[in-house]
Amino acid sequence: MPHSSLQNRFDQKELEINALLEITQAMNNNLPEEDLYKIYEFTLRANLRLDKLTLYVQEEEWECKVQFGTKKDFTQVALGESCLKVSEATEISKLDLDVPCFSEFDIIIPVKHKDRLLAFVFLKVKSEIEDLIDTTFIQALSNIILVAIENKRLARKQLEQQALQRDIEIASDVQNFLFPKDLPRTEKIEIKAFYQPCQTVGGDYYDYISLEDENQFVVCIADVSGKGVPAAILMSNFQAVLRTVSRTAQDPKEVVTELNYQLSHNANRENFITFFLAVYDYGSKELRYINAGHNPPMLMNGASDVQRLTVGTTVLGAFEPLPFLEMGTVTGLEDFSLFLFTDGLTETFDDQDEEFGAERLQSFLETHHGRPLDEMHQDLLKELDDYRKSQPFSDDLTFLSCRVKNGTA
C-alpha cells in the first residue's frame, strides 16, 4: 500500500478519535440538547470533512435536527416511508426513494440502539476522501450522542413527572381540606355526602355552614370548569370567599354577587363555576336559594313528589356583573329532603352511550323516599354501577342529601 494512502488513513482515524473525544467531553459537560446537536454538527464538519449531512431523529415524529451544506431546507421535508425500510448503510443511488430531494446525498445510515431505530444520517463526502469514510464509525458516533440526548430527555421528563406528582399531592390535600370534616346528624338535620374525583384532583365541591346565631344553615354544591390542579386551586379560592361572605350576608343575592365578582377577577373570565346555594331558616321554615347554572337540586317536601330548584342566574365567572339574578323561595318547609348533585351523576353513560339522566335520578329518589340516607346512597351507587357496566365515570361524581325534621310537636 502506498505511503500516502497509509498516511491518509492514519490522519482519518486521528480525526475520528478527535471527534469521539469532543463528543464525549460535550456529554460530560451536561450541555443542553440543542448544544449537543450543534457540537455533533461542528465535530463532523471539522473532523470528518463531510460535504453535506442531514440527521433525522425520531421523537413524536421524525424531525430533522441537524443539516449543513444542503440545497434544501430539510426541516420542512418529511422523511418518507421508503427510508424507514433501510436497515444498513446504503448508497442513495441504489434506493428507490419517495422523496427525490434526498438524491443530493451519497449514503443513508440508519442509527439503532438495542434494535430500536433512533435516527437516519444522510451524508455526502468530499470526493478526495470518499474511500476513507467509515460509515460504521459515523453510526457509532451518532448512536452515542443520540442515546445521551434521549437519556437527558427521559431524565427531564422524570423530574417533571415527579414535580407534577408533588403538585397533585399538594392540591389533593388542599382539596380535602375544602370539604367539611363533620356533617350534622342530629334530630333536626342529617346530611350525607359522597365524592369521587375522576382524576386524582377533581373540580367538584360541596359545603355545609351552620349559622347558629340566625338559626339558619347554608348548604351548597359547585362544579368548576376544568379538572386537576388548576381546578382545585380555583375552588379553594372560591371556598375561602364563600365562607367569608356567607356568614355576614343576610341575602343569598349578596353572596352570589360577591362570589361572581371575585371569580371574574381572579380567573380572568377563563374559568367558570356552576353553583347552587340554599339557606334554610328554622324559624320561618323558609328555604331561599339561587341556582347559578347548576344541575337543579331535587326537593321533596315531606312526600315523594320532586320539585326541581331552577331559579337563579347563569354560571359564575363568565359575566361581570351578572346579566340577571333571581332568588327562589320555598315556604312552609318542615320535614323535607334536598338532594344536590353534579353532572358527573346524570352524565354517567351506559354501553350504548346513553346517559343516566335527571329523569332516572328523579325516579330513583321518589322510590327511595324516606329510606335512611346511608342506605339510599349505597343503593344509588349500585344503580349507577349496574347502569354503566363496563363504562368508566367520565367526570367527578358528587352528590349530597340533606334531610330536615323541623315539624312542631
mmCIF file of C-alpha atoms in Angstrom:
data_model
loop_
_atom_site.group_PDB
_atom_site.id
_atom_site.type_symbol
_atom_site.label_atom_id
_atom_site.label_comp_id
_atom_site.label_asym_id
_atom_site.label_seq_id
_atom_site.Cartn_x
_atom_site.Cartn_y
_atom_site.Cartn_z
ATOM 1 C CA MET A 1 0.000 0.000 0.000
ATOM 2 C CA PRO A 2 1.491 3.437 -0.930
ATOM 3 C CA HIS A 3 2.817 5.546 1.919
ATOM 4 C CA SER A 4 0.470 8.439 1.069
ATOM 5 C CA SER A 5 -2.580 6.157 1.317
ATOM 6 C CA LEU A 6 -1.463 4.861 4.715
ATOM 7 C CA GLN A 7 -0.888 8.391 5.893
ATOM 8 C CA ASN A 8 -4.364 9.433 4.748
ATOM 9 C CA ARG A 9 -5.961 6.571 6.631
ATOM 10 C CA PHE A 10 -3.908 7.353 9.703
ATOM 11 C CA ASP A 11 -4.945 11.011 9.505
ATOM 12 C CA GLN A 12 -8.584 9.995 9.081
ATOM 13 C CA LYS A 13 -8.502 7.727 12.135
ATOM 14 C CA GLU A 14 -6.918 10.531 14.132
ATOM 15 C CA LEU A 15 -9.772 12.818 13.091
ATOM 16 C CA GLU A 16 -12.308 10.192 14.120
ATOM 17 C CA ILE A 17 -10.690 9.855 17.545
ATOM 18 C CA ASN A 18 -10.771 13.639 17.939
ATOM 19 C CA ALA A 19 -14.455 13.613 17.025
ATOM 20 C CA LEU A 20 -15.154 10.930 19.608
ATOM 21 C CA LEU A 21 -13.245 12.838 22.305
ATOM 22 C CA GLU A 22 -15.092 16.082 21.559
ATOM 23 C CA ILE A 23 -18.477 14.399 21.642
ATOM 24 C CA THR A 24 -17.617 12.621 24.922
ATOM 25 C CA GLN A 25 -16.425 15.849 26.518
ATOM 26 C CA ALA A 26 -19.629 17.627 25.476
ATOM 27 C CA MET A 27 -21.714 14.860 27.044
ATOM 28 C CA ASN A 28 -19.712 15.017 30.275
ATOM 29 C CA ASN A 29 -20.308 18.764 30.484
ATOM 30 C CA ASN A 30 -24.041 18.089 30.751
ATOM 31 C CA LEU A 31 -24.910 20.513 27.984
ATOM 32 C CA PRO A 32 -28.488 21.104 26.762
ATOM 33 C CA GLU A 33 -29.815 19.029 23.878
ATOM 34 C CA GLU A 34 -29.561 21.919 21.403
ATOM 35 C CA ASP A 35 -25.868 22.386 22.227
ATOM 36 C CA LEU A 36 -25.183 18.676 21.818
ATOM 37 C CA TYR A 37 -26.698 18.738 18.341
ATOM 38 C CA LYS A 38 -24.554 21.758 17.429
ATOM 39 C CA ILE A 39 -21.385 20.087 18.710
ATOM 40 C CA TYR A 40 -22.318 16.941 16.792
ATOM 41 C CA GLU A 41 -22.605 19.043 13.635
ATOM 42 C CA PHE A 42 -19.382 21.008 14.158
ATOM 43 C CA THR A 43 -17.432 17.883 15.114
ATOM 44 C CA LEU A 44 -18.423 16.006 11.981
ATOM 45 C CA ARG A 45 -17.788 19.014 9.764
ATOM 46 C CA ALA A 46 -14.368 19.729 11.221
ATOM 47 C CA ASN A 47 -13.008 16.253 11.844
ATOM 48 C CA LEU A 48 -14.600 14.093 9.178
ATOM 49 C CA ARG A 49 -14.563 16.668 6.400
ATOM 50 C CA LEU A 50 -18.058 15.895 5.185
ATOM 51 C CA ASP A 51 -19.569 17.863 2.329
ATOM 52 C CA LYS A 52 -23.246 17.536 3.336
ATOM 53 C CA LEU A 53 -25.124 15.981 6.221
ATOM 54 C CA THR A 54 -28.677 15.716 7.496
ATOM 55 C CA LEU A 55 -29.739 13.982 10.709
ATOM 56 C CA TYR A 56 -33.339 12.824 11.216
ATOM 57 C CA VAL A 57 -34.296 11.838 14.774
ATOM 58 C CA GLN A 58 -37.417 10.053 15.924
ATOM 59 C CA GLU A 59 -39.247 11.886 18.706
ATOM 60 C CA GLU A 60 -43.011 12.305 18.464
ATOM 61 C CA GLU A 61 -42.414 12.266 14.710
ATOM 62 C CA TRP A 62 -39.323 12.112 12.526
ATOM 63 C CA GLU A 63 -37.633 15.515 12.718
ATOM 64 C CA CYS A 64 -34.568 16.979 11.018
ATOM 65 C CA LYS A 65 -32.286 18.065 13.875
ATOM 66 C CA VAL A 66 -29.023 18.761 12.038
ATOM 67 C CA GLN A 67 -28.253 19.832 8.482
ATOM 68 C CA PHE A 68 -25.370 21.536 6.724
ATOM 69 C CA GLY A 69 -24.185 22.041 3.152
ATOM 70 C CA THR A 70 -27.606 21.176 1.717
ATOM 71 C CA LYS A 71 -29.530 22.960 -1.020
ATOM 72 C CA LYS A 72 -32.861 22.034 0.538
ATOM 73 C CA ASP A 73 -34.177 23.023 3.969
ATOM 74 C CA PHE A 74 -34.789 19.525 5.273
ATOM 75 C CA THR A 75 -36.560 20.760 8.421
ATOM 76 C CA GLN A 76 -39.526 21.183 6.059
ATOM 77 C CA VAL A 77 -39.161 17.740 4.428
ATOM 78 C CA ALA A 78 -40.849 14.598 5.694
ATOM 79 C CA LEU A 79 -38.645 11.527 5.923
ATOM 80 C CA GLY A 80 -40.779 9.294 3.719
ATOM 81 C CA GLU A 81 -41.778 5.670 4.079
ATOM 82 C CA SER A 82 -39.065 4.264 1.807
ATOM 83 C CA CYS A 83 -36.303 5.500 4.142
ATOM 84 C CA LEU A 84 -37.804 3.573 7.042
ATOM 85 C CA LYS A 85 -37.161 0.324 5.197
ATOM 86 C CA VAL A 86 -33.390 0.896 5.112
ATOM 87 C CA SER A 87 -31.699 -1.387 7.654
ATOM 88 C CA GLU A 88 -27.991 -0.782 6.921
ATOM 89 C CA ALA A 89 -25.746 1.862 5.440
ATOM 90 C CA THR A 90 -26.749 2.077 1.790
ATOM 91 C CA GLU A 91 -25.843 4.163 -1.234
ATOM 92 C CA ILE A 92 -28.674 6.527 -2.133
ATOM 93 C CA SER A 93 -28.284 5.698 -5.835
ATOM 94 C CA LYS A 94 -29.311 2.105 -5.125
ATOM 95 C CA LEU A 95 -32.597 3.086 -3.475
ATOM 96 C CA ASP A 96 -35.963 3.985 -4.921
ATOM 97 C CA LEU A 97 -36.763 6.850 -2.545
ATOM 98 C CA ASP A 98 -40.166 8.537 -2.484
ATOM 99 C CA VAL A 99 -38.503 11.855 -1.527
ATOM 100 C CA PRO A 100 -36.445 12.976 -4.568
ATOM 101 C CA CYS A 101 -34.511 15.716 -2.762
ATOM 102 C CA PHE A 102 -32.546 13.101 -0.775
ATOM 103 C CA SER A 103 -30.703 12.358 -4.018
ATOM 104 C CA GLU A 104 -28.214 15.143 -3.225
ATOM 105 C CA PHE A 105 -26.657 12.772 -0.656
ATOM 106 C CA ASP A 106 -24.451 9.732 -1.253
ATOM 107 C CA ILE A 107 -25.271 7.486 1.697
ATOM 108 C CA ILE A 108 -28.112 6.880 4.157
ATOM 109 C CA ILE A 109 -27.081 5.392 7.517
ATOM 110 C CA PRO A 110 -29.675 4.044 9.999
ATOM 111 C CA VAL A 111 -28.754 4.511 13.668
ATOM 112 C CA LYS A 112 -30.019 1.921 16.145
ATOM 113 C CA HIS A 113 -29.760 1.240 19.861
ATOM 114 C CA LYS A 114 -30.608 -2.252 21.081
ATOM 115 C CA ASP A 115 -32.519 -2.984 17.846
ATOM 116 C CA ARG A 116 -34.546 0.224 18.243
ATOM 117 C CA LEU A 117 -34.321 2.680 15.385
ATOM 118 C CA LEU A 118 -33.203 6.102 16.638
ATOM 119 C CA ALA A 119 -32.213 8.115 13.590
ATOM 120 C CA PHE A 120 -31.092 8.328 9.980
ATOM 121 C CA VAL A 121 -27.951 10.096 8.831
ATOM 122 C CA PHE A 122 -27.740 11.289 5.224
ATOM 123 C CA LEU A 123 -24.259 12.334 4.114
ATOM 124 C CA LYS A 124 -22.236 13.347 1.105
ATOM 125 C CA VAL A 125 -18.458 13.132 1.365
ATOM 126 C CA LYS A 126 -15.812 15.091 -0.452
ATOM 127 C CA SER A 127 -14.535 13.191 -3.440
ATOM 128 C CA GLU A 128 -10.902 13.133 -2.332
ATOM 129 C CA ILE A 129 -11.756 11.248 0.905
ATOM 130 C CA GLU A 130 -14.670 9.164 -0.333
ATOM 131 C CA ASP A 131 -12.818 5.875 0.212
ATOM 132 C CA LEU A 132 -11.752 6.884 3.731
ATOM 133 C CA ILE A 133 -15.164 7.447 5.314
ATOM 134 C CA ASP A 134 -16.107 4.781 7.846
ATOM 135 C CA THR A 135 -19.892 4.577 7.991
ATOM 136 C CA THR A 136 -19.695 2.261 10.996
ATOM 137 C CA PHE A 137 -17.884 4.942 12.943
ATOM 138 C CA ILE A 138 -20.488 7.574 11.996
ATOM 139 C CA GLN A 139 -23.165 5.128 13.123
ATOM 140 C CA ALA A 140 -21.445 4.629 16.442
ATOM 141 C CA LEU A 141 -20.785 8.321 16.973
ATOM 142 C CA SER A 142 -24.389 9.188 16.179
ATOM 143 C CA ASN A 143 -25.605 6.409 18.458
ATOM 144 C CA ILE A 144 -23.535 7.722 21.373
ATOM 145 C CA ILE A 145 -24.850 11.257 21.198
ATOM 146 C CA LEU A 146 -28.450 10.281 20.455
ATOM 147 C CA VAL A 147 -28.598 7.901 23.404
ATOM 148 C CA ALA A 148 -27.144 10.664 25.586
ATOM 149 C CA ILE A 149 -29.785 13.110 24.346
ATOM 150 C CA GLU A 150 -32.555 10.571 24.878
ATOM 151 C CA ASN A 151 -31.332 9.861 28.414
ATOM 152 C CA LYS A 152 -31.347 13.583 29.154
ATOM 153 C CA ARG A 153 -34.871 13.847 27.805
ATOM 154 C CA LEU A 154 -36.057 10.894 29.876
ATOM 155 C CA ALA A 155 -34.401 12.298 32.995
ATOM 156 C CA ARG A 156 -36.068 15.657 32.398
ATOM 157 C CA LYS A 157 -39.453 14.025 31.919
ATOM 158 C CA GLN A 158 -38.960 12.034 35.109
ATOM 159 C CA LEU A 159 -38.179 15.201 37.051
ATOM 160 C CA GLU A 160 -41.192 16.933 35.518
ATOM 161 C CA GLN A 161 -43.415 13.997 36.431
ATOM 162 C CA GLN A 162 -42.081 13.979 39.981
ATOM 163 C CA ALA A 163 -42.730 17.719 40.291
ATOM 164 C CA LEU A 164 -46.217 17.278 38.841
ATOM 165 C CA GLN A 165 -46.920 14.421 41.225
ATOM 166 C CA ARG A 166 -45.883 16.600 44.166
ATOM 167 C CA ASP A 167 -48.180 19.368 42.900
ATOM 168 C CA ILE A 168 -51.038 16.908 42.553
ATOM 169 C CA GLU A 169 -50.498 15.565 46.065
ATOM 170 C CA ILE A 170 -50.461 19.089 47.472
ATOM 171 C CA ALA A 171 -53.580 20.035 45.502
ATOM 172 C CA SER A 172 -55.309 16.859 46.642
ATOM 173 C CA ASP A 173 -54.501 17.683 50.270
ATOM 174 C CA VAL A 174 -55.755 21.236 49.767
ATOM 175 C CA GLN A 175 -58.949 19.956 48.203
ATOM 176 C CA ASN A 176 -59.598 17.540 51.055
ATOM 177 C CA PHE A 177 -59.462 20.481 53.453
ATOM 178 C CA LEU A 178 -62.186 22.199 51.438
ATOM 179 C CA PHE A 179 -64.846 19.650 52.306
ATOM 180 C CA PRO A 180 -66.431 19.909 55.732
ATOM 181 C CA LYS A 181 -64.906 17.452 58.185
ATOM 182 C CA ASP A 182 -68.116 16.812 60.062
ATOM 183 C CA LEU A 183 -71.582 16.839 58.567
ATOM 184 C CA PRO A 184 -74.504 17.176 61.004
ATOM 185 C CA ARG A 185 -76.513 14.211 62.163
ATOM 186 C CA THR A 186 -78.991 15.363 64.786
ATOM 187 C CA GLU A 187 -82.694 15.063 65.445
ATOM 188 C CA LYS A 188 -83.268 18.175 63.333
ATOM 189 C CA ILE A 189 -80.889 17.730 60.449
ATOM 190 C CA GLU A 190 -78.866 14.997 58.775
ATOM 191 C CA ILE A 191 -76.517 15.483 55.835
ATOM 192 C CA LYS A 192 -74.765 12.742 53.928
ATOM 193 C CA ALA A 193 -72.341 13.352 51.050
ATOM 194 C CA PHE A 194 -70.410 11.288 48.516
ATOM 195 C CA TYR A 195 -67.434 12.465 46.474
ATOM 196 C CA GLN A 196 -65.334 10.548 43.945
ATOM 197 C CA PRO A 197 -62.957 12.505 41.680
ATOM 198 C CA CYS A 198 -62.499 11.364 38.103
ATOM 199 C CA GLN A 199 -58.803 12.223 38.395
ATOM 200 C CA THR A 200 -56.573 12.448 41.463
ATOM 201 C CA VAL A 201 -57.748 16.019 41.908
ATOM 202 C CA GLY A 202 -61.273 16.945 40.894
ATOM 203 C CA GLY A 203 -63.261 20.109 40.357
ATOM 204 C CA ASP A 204 -66.355 19.461 42.484
ATOM 205 C CA TYR A 205 -67.103 20.998 45.845
ATOM 206 C CA TYR A 206 -69.857 20.881 48.463
ATOM 207 C CA ASP A 207 -70.245 22.561 51.833
ATOM 208 C CA TYR A 208 -72.428 22.964 54.887
ATOM 209 C CA ILE A 209 -72.236 26.080 57.048
ATOM 210 C CA SER A 210 -74.181 26.464 60.273
ATOM 211 C CA LEU A 211 -75.400 29.998 61.065
ATOM 212 C CA GLU A 212 -76.397 29.328 64.661
ATOM 213 C CA ASP A 213 -76.956 32.976 65.629
ATOM 214 C CA GLU A 214 -79.546 33.352 62.877
ATOM 215 C CA ASN A 215 -80.999 29.859 63.459
ATOM 216 C CA GLN A 216 -80.143 29.053 59.846
ATOM 217 C CA PHE A 217 -77.788 26.919 57.806
ATOM 218 C CA VAL A 218 -76.242 27.092 54.352
ATOM 219 C CA VAL A 219 -75.816 24.116 52.038
ATOM 220 C CA CYS A 220 -74.205 24.385 48.615
ATOM 221 C CA ILE A 221 -72.575 22.487 45.754
ATOM 222 C CA ALA A 222 -70.336 23.618 42.890
ATOM 223 C CA ASP A 223 -68.528 22.351 39.803
ATOM 224 C CA VAL A 224 -65.581 24.243 38.319
ATOM 225 C CA SER A 225 -64.770 24.083 34.613
ATOM 226 C CA GLY A 226 -61.625 22.058 34.022
ATOM 227 C CA LYS A 227 -60.034 19.425 36.211
ATOM 228 C CA GLY A 228 -56.815 18.725 38.052
ATOM 229 C CA VAL A 229 -54.593 21.143 39.930
ATOM 230 C CA PRO A 230 -55.886 24.432 38.393
ATOM 231 C CA ALA A 231 -59.475 23.474 39.208
ATOM 232 C CA ALA A 232 -58.546 22.625 42.808
ATOM 233 C CA ILE A 233 -56.729 25.936 43.282
ATOM 234 C CA LEU A 234 -59.634 27.903 41.831
ATOM 235 C CA MET A 235 -62.095 26.030 44.023
ATOM 236 C CA SER A 236 -60.024 26.701 47.143
ATOM 237 C CA ASN A 237 -60.177 30.449 46.454
ATOM 238 C CA PHE A 238 -63.893 30.141 45.803
ATOM 239 C CA GLN A 239 -64.458 28.359 49.118
ATOM 240 C CA ALA A 240 -62.497 30.971 51.041
ATOM 241 C CA VAL A 241 -64.675 33.753 49.642
ATOM 242 C CA LEU A 242 -67.862 31.763 50.169
ATOM 243 C CA ARG A 243 -67.152 31.034 53.827
ATOM 244 C CA THR A 244 -66.302 34.683 54.445
ATOM 245 C CA VAL A 245 -69.314 36.298 52.814
ATOM 246 C CA SER A 246 -71.933 33.667 53.726
ATOM 247 C CA ARG A 247 -71.520 34.361 57.442
ATOM 248 C CA THR A 248 -72.116 38.081 57.037
ATOM 249 C CA ALA A 249 -74.506 38.486 54.108
ATOM 250 C CA GLN A 250 -78.180 38.153 55.002
ATOM 251 C CA ASP A 251 -79.283 37.904 51.391
ATOM 252 C CA PRO A 252 -78.117 34.994 49.179
ATOM 253 C CA LYS A 253 -78.048 37.505 46.311
ATOM 254 C CA GLU A 254 -75.233 39.363 48.054
ATOM 255 C CA VAL A 255 -73.282 36.131 48.468
ATOM 256 C CA VAL A 256 -73.618 35.156 44.811
ATOM 257 C CA THR A 257 -72.842 38.665 43.579
ATOM 258 C CA GLU A 258 -69.620 38.801 45.591
ATOM 259 C CA LEU A 259 -68.604 35.277 44.533
ATOM 260 C CA ASN A 260 -69.085 36.198 40.889
ATOM 261 C CA TYR A 261 -67.105 39.415 41.289
ATOM 262 C CA GLN A 262 -64.160 37.658 42.932
ATOM 263 C CA LEU A 263 -64.198 34.771 40.453
ATOM 264 C CA SER A 264 -64.364 37.083 37.431
ATOM 265 C CA HIS A 265 -61.286 38.972 38.592
ATOM 266 C CA ASN A 266 -59.250 36.043 39.939
ATOM 267 C CA ALA A 267 -59.830 33.721 36.987
ATOM 268 C CA ASN A 268 -59.820 36.472 34.329
ATOM 269 C CA ARG A 269 -63.073 35.019 32.991
ATOM 270 C CA GLU A 270 -61.181 31.997 31.657
ATOM 271 C CA ASN A 271 -62.897 29.581 34.056
ATOM 272 C CA PHE A 272 -66.437 29.454 35.350
ATOM 273 C CA ILE A 273 -68.259 27.648 38.123
ATOM 274 C CA THR A 274 -71.745 26.226 38.253
ATOM 275 C CA PHE A 275 -73.098 26.750 41.748
ATOM 276 C CA PHE A 276 -76.141 26.143 43.905
ATOM 277 C CA LEU A 277 -76.654 27.850 47.265
ATOM 278 C CA ALA A 278 -79.538 27.355 49.676
ATOM 279 C CA VAL A 279 -80.206 28.981 53.059
ATOM 280 C CA TYR A 280 -82.795 27.397 55.354
ATOM 281 C CA ASP A 281 -84.343 29.288 58.255
ATOM 282 C CA TYR A 282 -85.594 27.041 61.063
ATOM 283 C CA GLY A 283 -87.786 29.821 62.465
ATOM 284 C CA SER A 284 -89.602 30.873 59.301
ATOM 285 C CA LYS A 285 -89.388 27.395 57.778
ATOM 286 C CA GLU A 286 -88.333 29.024 54.552
ATOM 287 C CA LEU A 287 -85.713 27.955 52.031
ATOM 288 C CA ARG A 288 -84.059 30.721 49.997
ATOM 289 C CA TYR A 289 -81.865 29.585 47.117
ATOM 290 C CA ILE A 290 -80.018 30.624 43.965
ATOM 291 C CA ASN A 291 -79.117 28.256 41.154
ATOM 292 C CA ALA A 292 -76.158 29.590 39.120
ATOM 293 C CA GLY A 293 -76.225 27.363 36.046
ATOM 294 C CA HIS A 294 -76.030 24.170 38.101
ATOM 295 C CA ASN A 295 -77.944 20.899 37.779
ATOM 296 C CA PRO A 296 -81.253 21.646 39.548
ATOM 297 C CA PRO A 297 -81.306 20.048 43.019
ATOM 298 C CA MET A 298 -84.390 17.996 43.836
ATOM 299 C CA LEU A 299 -86.597 18.926 46.800
ATOM 300 C CA MET A 300 -89.118 16.571 48.427
ATOM 301 C CA ASN A 301 -91.409 18.356 50.853
ATOM 302 C CA GLY A 302 -92.494 15.565 53.167
ATOM 303 C CA ALA A 303 -93.614 13.398 50.239
ATOM 304 C CA SER A 304 -92.077 11.617 47.292
ATOM 305 C CA ASP A 305 -93.057 14.330 44.802
ATOM 306 C CA VAL A 306 -89.959 16.096 43.477
ATOM 307 C CA GLN A 307 -89.593 19.819 42.905
ATOM 308 C CA ARG A 308 -86.558 20.927 40.903
ATOM 309 C CA LEU A 309 -84.947 24.151 42.074
ATOM 310 C CA THR A 310 -84.106 26.149 38.945
ATOM 311 C CA VAL A 311 -84.432 29.844 39.840
ATOM 312 C CA GLY A 312 -81.229 31.894 39.904
ATOM 313 C CA THR A 313 -78.703 33.125 37.367
ATOM 314 C CA THR A 314 -76.105 31.993 34.867
ATOM 315 C CA VAL A 315 -72.748 30.380 35.665
ATOM 316 C CA LEU A 316 -70.380 32.374 37.870
ATOM 317 C CA GLY A 317 -67.220 33.919 36.455
ATOM 318 C CA ALA A 318 -68.422 34.334 32.869
ATOM 319 C CA PHE A 319 -70.005 37.800 33.216
ATOM 320 C CA GLU A 320 -69.397 40.765 35.482
ATOM 321 C CA PRO A 321 -71.885 41.931 36.512
ATOM 322 C CA LEU A 322 -74.301 39.035 36.218
ATOM 323 C CA PRO A 323 -76.846 39.670 33.426
ATOM 324 C CA PHE A 324 -79.743 38.639 35.699
ATOM 325 C CA LEU A 325 -80.169 37.373 39.230
ATOM 326 C CA GLU A 326 -83.270 35.972 40.937
ATOM 327 C CA MET A 327 -83.733 34.284 44.266
ATOM 328 C CA GLY A 328 -86.045 31.315 44.606
ATOM 329 C CA THR A 329 -88.106 30.836 47.759
ATOM 330 C CA VAL A 330 -89.921 27.783 49.092
ATOM 331 C CA THR A 331 -92.069 28.344 52.178
ATOM 332 C CA GLY A 332 -93.728 26.061 54.685
ATOM 333 C CA LEU A 333 -90.871 23.547 54.771
ATOM 334 C CA GLU A 334 -90.872 21.458 57.942
ATOM 335 C CA ASP A 335 -89.918 17.859 57.188
ATOM 336 C CA PHE A 336 -88.183 17.787 53.811
ATOM 337 C CA SER A 337 -85.307 16.290 51.860
ATOM 338 C CA LEU A 338 -82.977 18.070 49.464
ATOM 339 C CA PHE A 339 -80.711 16.230 47.016
ATOM 340 C CA LEU A 340 -77.793 18.121 45.418
ATOM 341 C CA PHE A 341 -75.502 16.657 42.744
ATOM 342 C CA THR A 342 -73.056 17.483 39.959
ATOM 343 C CA ASP A 343 -73.346 16.470 36.326
ATOM 344 C CA GLY A 344 -70.980 13.528 36.832
ATOM 345 C CA LEU A 345 -74.023 11.679 38.201
ATOM 346 C CA THR A 346 -76.569 12.349 35.462
ATOM 347 C CA GLU A 347 -73.865 12.114 32.756
ATOM 348 C CA THR A 348 -72.937 8.561 33.683
ATOM 349 C CA PHE A 349 -73.134 6.653 30.382
ATOM 350 C CA ASP A 350 -74.030 3.054 29.588
ATOM 351 C CA ASP A 351 -72.570 0.823 26.858
ATOM 352 C CA GLN A 352 -74.932 2.395 24.298
ATOM 353 C CA ASP A 353 -73.594 5.867 25.171
ATOM 354 C CA GLU A 354 -76.903 6.886 26.770
ATOM 355 C CA GLU A 355 -76.649 8.976 29.920
ATOM 356 C CA PHE A 356 -78.273 8.132 33.229
ATOM 357 C CA GLY A 357 -80.095 11.455 33.135
ATOM 358 C CA ALA A 358 -82.169 13.549 35.511
ATOM 359 C CA GLU A 359 -85.373 11.571 34.894
ATOM 360 C CA ARG A 360 -83.852 8.305 36.124
ATOM 361 C CA LEU A 361 -82.418 10.119 39.115
ATOM 362 C CA GLN A 362 -85.795 11.635 39.987
ATOM 363 C CA SER A 363 -87.474 8.240 39.683
ATOM 364 C CA PHE A 364 -84.851 6.742 41.980
ATOM 365 C CA LEU A 365 -85.355 9.465 44.610
ATOM 366 C CA GLU A 366 -89.126 9.064 44.508
ATOM 367 C CA THR A 367 -88.954 5.295 45.032
ATOM 368 C CA HIS A 368 -86.354 5.652 47.808
ATOM 369 C CA HIS A 369 -88.085 8.477 49.655
ATOM 370 C CA GLY A 370 -87.822 8.070 53.419
ATOM 371 C CA ARG A 371 -85.033 5.491 53.316
ATOM 372 C CA PRO A 372 -82.035 6.080 55.640
ATOM 373 C CA LEU A 373 -79.530 8.271 53.828
ATOM 374 C CA ASP A 374 -76.678 5.771 54.170
ATOM 375 C CA GLU A 375 -78.743 3.035 52.526
ATOM 376 C CA MET A 376 -80.109 5.363 49.877
ATOM 377 C CA HIS A 377 -76.579 6.447 48.847
ATOM 378 C CA GLN A 378 -75.387 2.844 48.684
ATOM 379 C CA ASP A 379 -78.367 1.913 46.518
ATOM 380 C CA LEU A 380 -77.715 4.868 44.219
ATOM 381 C CA LEU A 381 -74.065 3.912 43.725
ATOM 382 C CA LYS A 382 -75.110 0.346 42.950
ATOM 383 C CA GLU A 383 -77.682 1.557 40.458
ATOM 384 C CA LEU A 384 -75.064 3.720 38.736
ATOM 385 C CA ASP A 385 -72.627 0.802 38.589
ATOM 386 C CA ASP A 386 -75.274 -1.500 37.173
ATOM 387 C CA TYR A 387 -76.193 1.149 34.613
ATOM 388 C CA ARG A 388 -72.694 1.985 33.353
ATOM 389 C CA LYS A 389 -71.440 -1.636 33.437
ATOM 390 C CA SER A 390 -68.019 -1.531 31.769
ATOM 391 C CA GLN A 391 -68.037 2.205 31.106
ATOM 392 C CA PRO A 392 -65.867 4.377 33.377
ATOM 393 C CA PHE A 393 -67.094 7.535 35.055
ATOM 394 C CA SER A 394 -66.223 10.398 32.726
ATOM 395 C CA ASP A 395 -66.443 13.141 35.349
ATOM 396 C CA ASP A 396 -66.234 13.734 39.086
ATOM 397 C CA LEU A 397 -69.112 12.104 40.929
ATOM 398 C CA THR A 398 -70.548 14.181 43.769
ATOM 399 C CA PHE A 399 -73.912 14.198 45.498
ATOM 400 C CA LEU A 400 -75.289 15.332 48.839
ATOM 401 C CA SER A 401 -78.509 14.565 50.689
ATOM 402 C CA CYS A 402 -79.931 16.934 53.291
ATOM 403 C CA ARG A 403 -82.858 15.778 55.438
ATOM 404 C CA VAL A 404 -84.532 18.229 57.853
ATOM 405 C CA LYS A 405 -87.103 17.470 60.547
ATOM 406 C CA ASN A 406 -88.401 20.811 61.771
ATOM 407 C CA GLY A 407 -92.031 19.997 62.438
ATOM 408 C CA THR A 408 -93.674 21.194 65.664
ATOM 409 C CA ALA A 409 -94.517 18.531 68.219
#
